[in-house]
């Protein structure tokens, strides 16, 4: 069982604040890292698929970076809005699609 | 497009009963997956399929069987349910290999085994 950790477990921010959280994973046997956004009572929704060291991806106010050599990825949200409230999951692939380890998520609450 | 759908949404079983969870996707995806979600743990892969007629074991396959007779459907079976199988089950699909391709998830099936 691989160790994939997400921090913090939860956080509350004020509307308009920018925030970031971390996904840490083993630095060996890296294949890919996925980020998902998971709203309560809905399905996880893919945000980013990251495969190369140094990758930076952006979608609107949300961006992500990847450092495979040191085993971490950051997810940034600029100017948080209440609709950003969700749990953000990362999934680490250490081999093929069957060798996936999900983190337990960071639960974000944006206070209006 | 409905995307990925799952039936039923919720089910209560008694220990020893059997049931089948159905996952259907209308995106013509080759790859399909079954995960379970337990409190305090990340999603864990139960079984997966890389195409019609093929299935393989994931991280936690014991107590489950699967079938993929049609490309669009992936069935998860519990032959003799146990309380340890109380969980939320998610199905997902991807166009090709799930490492570099987006996985699309269904809404989940909540299963309670008494």
PDB file of C-alpha atoms in Angstrom:
ATOM      1  CA  UNK A   1       0.000   0.000   0.000  1.00  0.00           C
ATOM      2  CA  UNK A   2       1.505   3.307  -1.090  1.00  0.00           C
ATOM      3  CA  UNK A   3       1.387   6.396   1.065  1.00  0.00           C
ATOM      4  CA  UNK A   4      -0.491   9.244  -0.610  1.00  0.00           C
ATOM      5  CA  UNK A   5      -1.211  12.066   1.778  1.00  0.00           C
ATOM      6  CA  UNK A   6      -3.211  15.212   1.331  1.00  0.00           C
ATOM      7  CA  UNK A   7      -2.898  18.216   3.575  1.00  0.00           C
ATOM      8  CA  UNK A   8      -4.602  19.876   5.181  1.00  0.00           C
ATOM      9  CA  UNK A   9      -7.541  17.523   5.770  1.00  0.00           C
ATOM     10  CA  UNK A  10      -9.890  20.485   5.801  1.00  0.00           C
ATOM     11  CA  UNK A  11      -9.816  24.243   5.714  1.00  0.00           C
ATOM     12  CA  UNK A  12     -12.143  27.176   5.821  1.00  0.00           C
ATOM     13  CA  UNK A  13     -11.375  30.319   3.859  1.00  0.00           C
ATOM     14  CA  UNK A  14     -13.208  33.571   3.308  1.00  0.00           C
ATOM     15  CA  UNK A  15     -14.654  34.366  -0.094  1.00  0.00           C
ATOM     16  CA  UNK A  16     -12.001  36.079  -2.156  1.00  0.00           C
ATOM     17  CA  UNK A  17      -9.060  34.471  -0.372  1.00  0.00           C
ATOM     18  CA  UNK A  18      -6.582  32.416  -2.319  1.00  0.00           C
ATOM     19  CA  UNK A  19      -5.623  29.031  -0.987  1.00  0.00           C
ATOM     20  CA  UNK A  20      -3.549  25.986  -1.766  1.00  0.00           C
ATOM     21  CA  UNK A  21      -3.203  22.408  -0.648  1.00  0.00           C
ATOM     22  CA  UNK A  22      -0.795  19.568  -1.125  1.00  0.00           C
ATOM     23  CA  UNK A  23      -0.769  16.000  -2.360  1.00  0.00           C
ATOM     24  CA  UNK A  24       2.355  14.044  -1.355  1.00  0.00           C
ATOM     25  CA  UNK A  25       3.253  10.747  -2.976  1.00  0.00           C
ATOM     26  CA  UNK A  26       6.238   8.406  -3.353  1.00  0.00           C
ATOM     27  CA  UNK A  27       8.900   9.872  -5.642  1.00  0.00           C
ATOM     28  CA  UNK A  28       9.610   6.550  -7.361  1.00  0.00           C
ATOM     29  CA  UNK A  29       7.593   4.742 -10.067  1.00  0.00           C
ATOM     30  CA  UNK A  30       5.626   7.813 -11.037  1.00  0.00           C
ATOM     31  CA  UNK A  31       3.182   7.391 -13.922  1.00  0.00           C
ATOM     32  CA  UNK A  32       0.594  10.112 -13.410  1.00  0.00           C
ATOM     33  CA  UNK A  33      -1.264  12.219 -10.891  1.00  0.00           C
ATOM     34  CA  UNK A  34      -4.914  13.161 -11.193  1.00  0.00           C
ATOM     35  CA  UNK A  35      -6.769  15.886  -9.321  1.00  0.00           C
ATOM     36  CA  UNK A  36     -10.519  15.641  -8.787  1.00  0.00           C
ATOM     37  CA  UNK A  37     -13.124  17.967  -7.386  1.00  0.00           C
ATOM     38  CA  UNK A  38     -15.845  16.218  -5.410  1.00  0.00           C
ATOM     39  CA  UNK A  39     -18.946  18.080  -4.332  1.00  0.00           C
ATOM     40  CA  UNK A  40     -21.167  16.549  -1.681  1.00  0.00           C
ATOM     41  CA  UNK A  41     -23.729  14.123  -3.141  1.00  0.00           C
ATOM     42  CA  UNK A  42     -22.131  14.299  -6.584  1.00  0.00           C
ATOM     43  CA  UNK A  43     -19.543  12.323  -8.532  1.00  0.00           C
ATOM     44  CA  UNK A  44     -15.830  13.157  -8.435  1.00  0.00           C
ATOM     45  CA  UNK A  45     -15.080  15.405 -11.394  1.00  0.00           C
ATOM     46  CA  UNK A  46     -11.664  15.411 -13.033  1.00  0.00           C
ATOM     47  CA  UNK A  47      -9.722  18.669 -12.830  1.00  0.00           C
ATOM     48  CA  UNK A  48      -6.257  17.816 -14.082  1.00  0.00           C
ATOM     49  CA  UNK A  49      -4.238  14.896 -15.390  1.00  0.00           C
ATOM     50  CA  UNK A  50      -0.538  15.502 -14.785  1.00  0.00           C
ATOM     51  CA  UNK A  51       2.143  13.267 -16.205  1.00  0.00           C
ATOM     52  CA  UNK A  52       5.435  15.177 -16.457  1.00  0.00           C
ATOM     53  CA  UNK A  53       7.705  16.633 -13.811  1.00  0.00           C
ATOM     54  CA  UNK A  54       7.278  20.393 -13.824  1.00  0.00           C
ATOM     55  CA  UNK A  55       3.777  20.211 -15.309  1.00  0.00           C
ATOM     56  CA  UNK A  56       1.615  23.222 -14.621  1.00  0.00           C
ATOM     57  CA  UNK A  57      -2.061  23.081 -15.472  1.00  0.00           C
ATOM     58  CA  UNK A  58      -4.721  25.750 -15.197  1.00  0.00           C
ATOM     59  CA  UNK A  59      -8.491  25.821 -15.443  1.00  0.00           C
ATOM     60  CA  UNK A  60     -10.018  29.193 -14.668  1.00  0.00           C
ATOM     61  CA  UNK A  61      -9.030  30.161 -11.127  1.00  0.00           C
ATOM     62  CA  UNK A  62      -7.664  26.725 -10.298  1.00  0.00           C
ATOM     63  CA  UNK A  63      -4.141  25.636 -11.134  1.00  0.00           C
ATOM     64  CA  UNK A  64      -1.839  22.782 -10.219  1.00  0.00           C
ATOM     65  CA  UNK A  65       1.866  22.086 -10.251  1.00  0.00           C
ATOM     66  CA  UNK A  66       3.765  18.820 -10.147  1.00  0.00           C
ATOM     67  CA  UNK A  67       7.169  17.865  -8.737  1.00  0.00           C
ATOM     68  CA  UNK A  68       7.771  14.166  -9.278  1.00  0.00           C
ATOM     69  CA  UNK A  69      11.380  14.241  -8.040  1.00  0.00           C
ATOM     70  CA  UNK A  70      10.332  15.313  -4.555  1.00  0.00           C
ATOM     71  CA  UNK A  71       6.900  13.675  -4.672  1.00  0.00           C
ATOM     72  CA  UNK A  72       4.341  16.439  -4.353  1.00  0.00           C
ATOM     73  CA  UNK A  73       1.705  18.369  -6.236  1.00  0.00           C
ATOM     74  CA  UNK A  74       0.094  21.643  -5.242  1.00  0.00           C
ATOM     75  CA  UNK A  75      -3.421  22.742  -6.098  1.00  0.00           C
ATOM     76  CA  UNK A  76      -4.070  26.490  -5.992  1.00  0.00           C
ATOM     77  CA  UNK A  77      -7.377  28.305  -5.991  1.00  0.00           C
ATOM     78  CA  UNK A  78      -7.230  32.030  -6.641  1.00  0.00           C
ATOM     79  CA  UNK A  79      -9.995  34.239  -5.260  1.00  0.00           C
ATOM     80  CA  UNK A  80     -12.064  31.424  -3.704  1.00  0.00           C
ATOM     81  CA  UNK A  81     -15.810  31.480  -4.301  1.00  0.00           C
ATOM     82  CA  UNK A  82     -18.540  29.643  -2.362  1.00  0.00           C
ATOM     83  CA  UNK A  83     -19.035  27.338  -5.340  1.00  0.00           C
ATOM     84  CA  UNK A  84     -15.446  26.129  -4.876  1.00  0.00           C
ATOM     85  CA  UNK A  85     -16.542  24.420  -1.662  1.00  0.00           C
ATOM     86  CA  UNK A  86     -15.846  20.735  -2.220  1.00  0.00           C
ATOM     87  CA  UNK A  87     -13.411  17.972  -1.398  1.00  0.00           C
ATOM     88  CA  UNK A  88     -10.337  17.925  -3.623  1.00  0.00           C
ATOM     89  CA  UNK A  89      -8.870  14.480  -4.237  1.00  0.00           C
ATOM     90  CA  UNK A  90      -5.591  13.436  -5.747  1.00  0.00           C
ATOM     91  CA  UNK A  91      -4.922  10.016  -7.282  1.00  0.00           C
ATOM     92  CA  UNK A  92      -1.371   8.713  -7.753  1.00  0.00           C
ATOM     93  CA  UNK A  93      -0.612   6.139 -10.452  1.00  0.00           C
ATOM     94  CA  UNK A  94       2.531   4.122  -9.781  1.00  0.00           C
ATOM     95  CA  UNK A  95       2.184   1.735 -12.686  1.00  0.00           C
ATOM     96  CA  UNK A  96      -0.668   1.087 -15.055  1.00  0.00           C
ATOM     97  CA  UNK A  97      -4.209   2.165 -14.478  1.00  0.00           C
ATOM     98  CA  UNK A  98      -4.657  -0.612 -11.938  1.00  0.00           C
ATOM     99  CA  UNK A  99      -1.925   0.688  -9.649  1.00  0.00           C
ATOM    100  CA  UNK A 100      -3.769   3.711  -8.328  1.00  0.00           C
ATOM    101  CA  UNK A 101      -3.788   5.139  -4.821  1.00  0.00           C
ATOM    102  CA  UNK A 102      -6.224   7.878  -3.903  1.00  0.00           C
ATOM    103  CA  UNK A 103      -5.626  10.380  -1.154  1.00  0.00           C
ATOM    104  CA  UNK A 104      -8.334  11.011   1.416  1.00  0.00           C
ATOM    105  CA  UNK A 105      -8.919  14.531   0.165  1.00  0.00           C
ATOM    106  CA  UNK A 106      -8.834  18.119   1.362  1.00  0.00           C
ATOM    107  CA  UNK A 107     -12.262  19.458   2.260  1.00  0.00           C
ATOM    108  CA  UNK A 108     -12.551  23.135   1.403  1.00  0.00           C
ATOM    109  CA  UNK A 109     -15.286  25.375   2.739  1.00  0.00           C
ATOM    110  CA  UNK A 110     -15.499  28.899   1.341  1.00  0.00           C
ATOM    111  CA  UNK A 111     -17.382  31.237   3.641  1.00  0.00           C
ATOM    112  CA  UNK A 112     -19.351  34.020   1.915  1.00  0.00           C
TER     113      UNK A 112
ATOM    114  CA  UNK B   1     -25.171  12.122 -22.901  1.00  0.00           C
ATOM    115  CA  UNK B   2     -25.924  10.664 -19.484  1.00  0.00           C
ATOM    116  CA  UNK B   3     -22.236   9.903 -18.878  1.00  0.00           C
ATOM    117  CA  UNK B   4     -21.803   7.205 -16.251  1.00  0.00           C
ATOM    118  CA  UNK B   5     -24.892   5.967 -14.443  1.00  0.00           C
ATOM    119  CA  UNK B   6     -25.233   3.507 -11.587  1.00  0.00           C
ATOM    120  CA  UNK B   7     -28.183   1.514 -10.325  1.00  0.00           C
ATOM    121  CA  UNK B   8     -29.387   1.213  -7.670  1.00  0.00           C
ATOM    122  CA  UNK B   9     -28.580   4.402  -5.751  1.00  0.00           C
ATOM    123  CA  UNK B  10     -29.087   2.786  -2.365  1.00  0.00           C
ATOM    124  CA  UNK B  11     -29.619  -0.740  -1.126  1.00  0.00           C
ATOM    125  CA  UNK B  12     -29.902  -2.537   2.187  1.00  0.00           C
ATOM    126  CA  UNK B  13     -28.912  -6.191   2.296  1.00  0.00           C
ATOM    127  CA  UNK B  14     -28.862  -8.826   4.984  1.00  0.00           C
ATOM    128  CA  UNK B  15     -25.697 -10.794   5.556  1.00  0.00           C
ATOM    129  CA  UNK B  16     -25.487 -13.643   3.067  1.00  0.00           C
ATOM    130  CA  UNK B  17     -27.745 -12.084   0.445  1.00  0.00           C
ATOM    131  CA  UNK B  18     -26.529 -11.459  -3.069  1.00  0.00           C
ATOM    132  CA  UNK B  19     -26.935  -8.508  -5.380  1.00  0.00           C
ATOM    133  CA  UNK B  20     -25.600  -6.958  -8.561  1.00  0.00           C
ATOM    134  CA  UNK B  21     -24.665  -3.328  -9.067  1.00  0.00           C
ATOM    135  CA  UNK B  22     -24.970  -2.030 -12.604  1.00  0.00           C
ATOM    136  CA  UNK B  23     -22.754   0.585 -14.171  1.00  0.00           C
ATOM    137  CA  UNK B  24     -23.527   1.939 -17.621  1.00  0.00           C
ATOM    138  CA  UNK B  25     -21.649   4.472 -19.762  1.00  0.00           C
ATOM    139  CA  UNK B  26     -22.670   6.026 -23.053  1.00  0.00           C
ATOM    140  CA  UNK B  27     -19.283   7.501 -24.026  1.00  0.00           C
ATOM    141  CA  UNK B  28     -17.993   4.401 -25.853  1.00  0.00           C
ATOM    142  CA  UNK B  29     -15.165   4.080 -23.332  1.00  0.00           C
ATOM    143  CA  UNK B  30     -12.968   1.018 -23.365  1.00  0.00           C
ATOM    144  CA  UNK B  31     -11.897   1.060 -19.720  1.00  0.00           C
ATOM    145  CA  UNK B  32     -14.218   0.711 -16.752  1.00  0.00           C
ATOM    146  CA  UNK B  33     -13.529   0.500 -13.034  1.00  0.00           C
ATOM    147  CA  UNK B  34     -15.248  -0.270  -9.750  1.00  0.00           C
ATOM    148  CA  UNK B  35     -14.087   1.502  -6.582  1.00  0.00           C
ATOM    149  CA  UNK B  36     -15.259   1.499  -3.005  1.00  0.00           C
ATOM    150  CA  UNK B  37     -15.201   4.466  -0.648  1.00  0.00           C
ATOM    151  CA  UNK B  38     -14.927   3.906   3.082  1.00  0.00           C
ATOM    152  CA  UNK B  39     -14.712   6.517   5.852  1.00  0.00           C
ATOM    153  CA  UNK B  40     -11.206   7.825   6.396  1.00  0.00           C
ATOM    154  CA  UNK B  41      -9.846   6.011   3.368  1.00  0.00           C
ATOM    155  CA  UNK B  42      -9.252   6.941  -0.219  1.00  0.00           C
ATOM    156  CA  UNK B  43     -11.128   5.294  -3.043  1.00  0.00           C
ATOM    157  CA  UNK B  44      -9.871   1.736  -3.554  1.00  0.00           C
ATOM    158  CA  UNK B  45      -9.991  -0.179  -6.823  1.00  0.00           C
ATOM    159  CA  UNK B  46     -11.985  -3.413  -6.663  1.00  0.00           C
ATOM    160  CA  UNK B  47     -11.967  -4.667 -10.257  1.00  0.00           C
ATOM    161  CA  UNK B  48     -11.454  -3.138 -13.651  1.00  0.00           C
ATOM    162  CA  UNK B  49     -11.974  -3.941 -17.316  1.00  0.00           C
ATOM    163  CA  UNK B  50      -9.901  -2.952 -20.323  1.00  0.00           C
ATOM    164  CA  UNK B  51     -12.547  -3.900 -22.847  1.00  0.00           C
ATOM    165  CA  UNK B  52     -15.643  -5.942 -23.557  1.00  0.00           C
ATOM    166  CA  UNK B  53     -15.277  -9.473 -22.261  1.00  0.00           C
ATOM    167  CA  UNK B  54     -12.235  -8.724 -20.095  1.00  0.00           C
ATOM    168  CA  UNK B  55     -11.967  -8.173 -16.346  1.00  0.00           C
ATOM    169  CA  UNK B  56      -9.121  -8.056 -13.844  1.00  0.00           C
ATOM    170  CA  UNK B  57      -8.574  -7.702 -10.106  1.00  0.00           C
ATOM    171  CA  UNK B  58      -7.729  -4.463  -8.424  1.00  0.00           C
ATOM    172  CA  UNK B  59      -6.508  -3.782  -4.899  1.00  0.00           C
ATOM    173  CA  UNK B  60      -9.482  -5.205  -2.955  1.00  0.00           C
ATOM    174  CA  UNK B  61     -11.224  -7.853  -5.110  1.00  0.00           C
ATOM    175  CA  UNK B  62     -12.160 -10.430  -2.468  1.00  0.00           C
ATOM    176  CA  UNK B  63     -15.878 -11.047  -2.109  1.00  0.00           C
ATOM    177  CA  UNK B  64     -16.745  -9.458  -5.450  1.00  0.00           C
ATOM    178  CA  UNK B  65     -17.160 -10.670  -9.002  1.00  0.00           C
ATOM    179  CA  UNK B  66     -17.549  -8.634 -12.167  1.00  0.00           C
ATOM    180  CA  UNK B  67     -18.630  -9.077 -15.731  1.00  0.00           C
ATOM    181  CA  UNK B  68     -18.394  -6.947 -18.890  1.00  0.00           C
ATOM    182  CA  UNK B  69     -20.543  -8.697 -21.459  1.00  0.00           C
ATOM    183  CA  UNK B  70     -21.320  -5.451 -23.273  1.00  0.00           C
ATOM    184  CA  UNK B  71     -18.911  -2.585 -23.778  1.00  0.00           C
ATOM    185  CA  UNK B  72     -21.213  -0.078 -22.166  1.00  0.00           C
ATOM    186  CA  UNK B  73     -21.991  -2.080 -19.023  1.00  0.00           C
ATOM    187  CA  UNK B  74     -19.858  -3.219 -16.102  1.00  0.00           C
ATOM    188  CA  UNK B  75     -21.549  -5.290 -13.412  1.00  0.00           C
ATOM    189  CA  UNK B  76     -20.327  -5.771  -9.861  1.00  0.00           C
ATOM    190  CA  UNK B  77     -21.682  -8.764  -7.989  1.00  0.00           C
ATOM    191  CA  UNK B  78     -21.711  -9.667  -4.333  1.00  0.00           C
ATOM    192  CA  UNK B  79     -22.449 -13.377  -3.997  1.00  0.00           C
ATOM    193  CA  UNK B  80     -22.758 -13.464  -0.212  1.00  0.00           C
ATOM    194  CA  UNK B  81     -22.787 -10.005   1.298  1.00  0.00           C
ATOM    195  CA  UNK B  82     -20.902  -9.321   4.532  1.00  0.00           C
ATOM    196  CA  UNK B  83     -21.092  -6.291   6.852  1.00  0.00           C
ATOM    197  CA  UNK B  84     -17.508  -5.429   5.798  1.00  0.00           C
ATOM    198  CA  UNK B  85     -18.901  -4.703   2.337  1.00  0.00           C
ATOM    199  CA  UNK B  86     -20.956  -1.810   3.651  1.00  0.00           C
ATOM    200  CA  UNK B  87     -19.575   1.025   1.598  1.00  0.00           C
ATOM    201  CA  UNK B  88     -20.239   3.492  -1.186  1.00  0.00           C
ATOM    202  CA  UNK B  89     -19.416   2.020  -4.571  1.00  0.00           C
ATOM    203  CA  UNK B  90     -18.326   4.158  -7.494  1.00  0.00           C
ATOM    204  CA  UNK B  91     -18.009   3.148 -11.081  1.00  0.00           C
ATOM    205  CA  UNK B  92     -15.760   5.034 -13.490  1.00  0.00           C
ATOM    206  CA  UNK B  93     -14.798   4.846 -17.120  1.00  0.00           C
ATOM    207  CA  UNK B  94     -12.058   6.213 -19.343  1.00  0.00           C
ATOM    208  CA  UNK B  95     -11.488   6.329 -23.063  1.00  0.00           C
ATOM    209  CA  UNK B  96      -8.178   4.525 -22.847  1.00  0.00           C
ATOM    210  CA  UNK B  97      -5.654   3.825 -20.109  1.00  0.00           C
ATOM    211  CA  UNK B  98      -6.629   5.576 -16.899  1.00  0.00           C
ATOM    212  CA  UNK B  99      -3.217   6.993 -16.151  1.00  0.00           C
ATOM    213  CA  UNK B 100      -3.147   9.669 -18.827  1.00  0.00           C
ATOM    214  CA  UNK B 101      -6.851   9.853 -19.525  1.00  0.00           C
ATOM    215  CA  UNK B 102      -9.579  11.468 -17.497  1.00  0.00           C
ATOM    216  CA  UNK B 103     -11.728   9.066 -15.522  1.00  0.00           C
ATOM    217  CA  UNK B 104     -15.440   9.844 -15.437  1.00  0.00           C
ATOM    218  CA  UNK B 105     -17.245   8.754 -12.311  1.00  0.00           C
ATOM    219  CA  UNK B 106     -20.814   7.695 -11.689  1.00  0.00           C
ATOM    220  CA  UNK B 107     -22.927   9.052  -8.814  1.00  0.00           C
ATOM    221  CA  UNK B 108     -22.281   6.123  -6.493  1.00  0.00           C
ATOM    222  CA  UNK B 109     -24.294   3.327  -4.908  1.00  0.00           C
ATOM    223  CA  UNK B 110     -24.635   3.320  -1.147  1.00  0.00           C
ATOM    224  CA  UNK B 111     -24.789  -0.241   0.194  1.00  0.00           C
ATOM    225  CA  UNK B 112     -25.606  -1.186   3.763  1.00  0.00           C
ATOM    226  CA  UNK B 113     -25.151  -4.804   4.816  1.00  0.00           C
ATOM    227  CA  UNK B 114     -26.804  -5.711   8.101  1.00  0.00           C
TER     228      UNK B 114
END
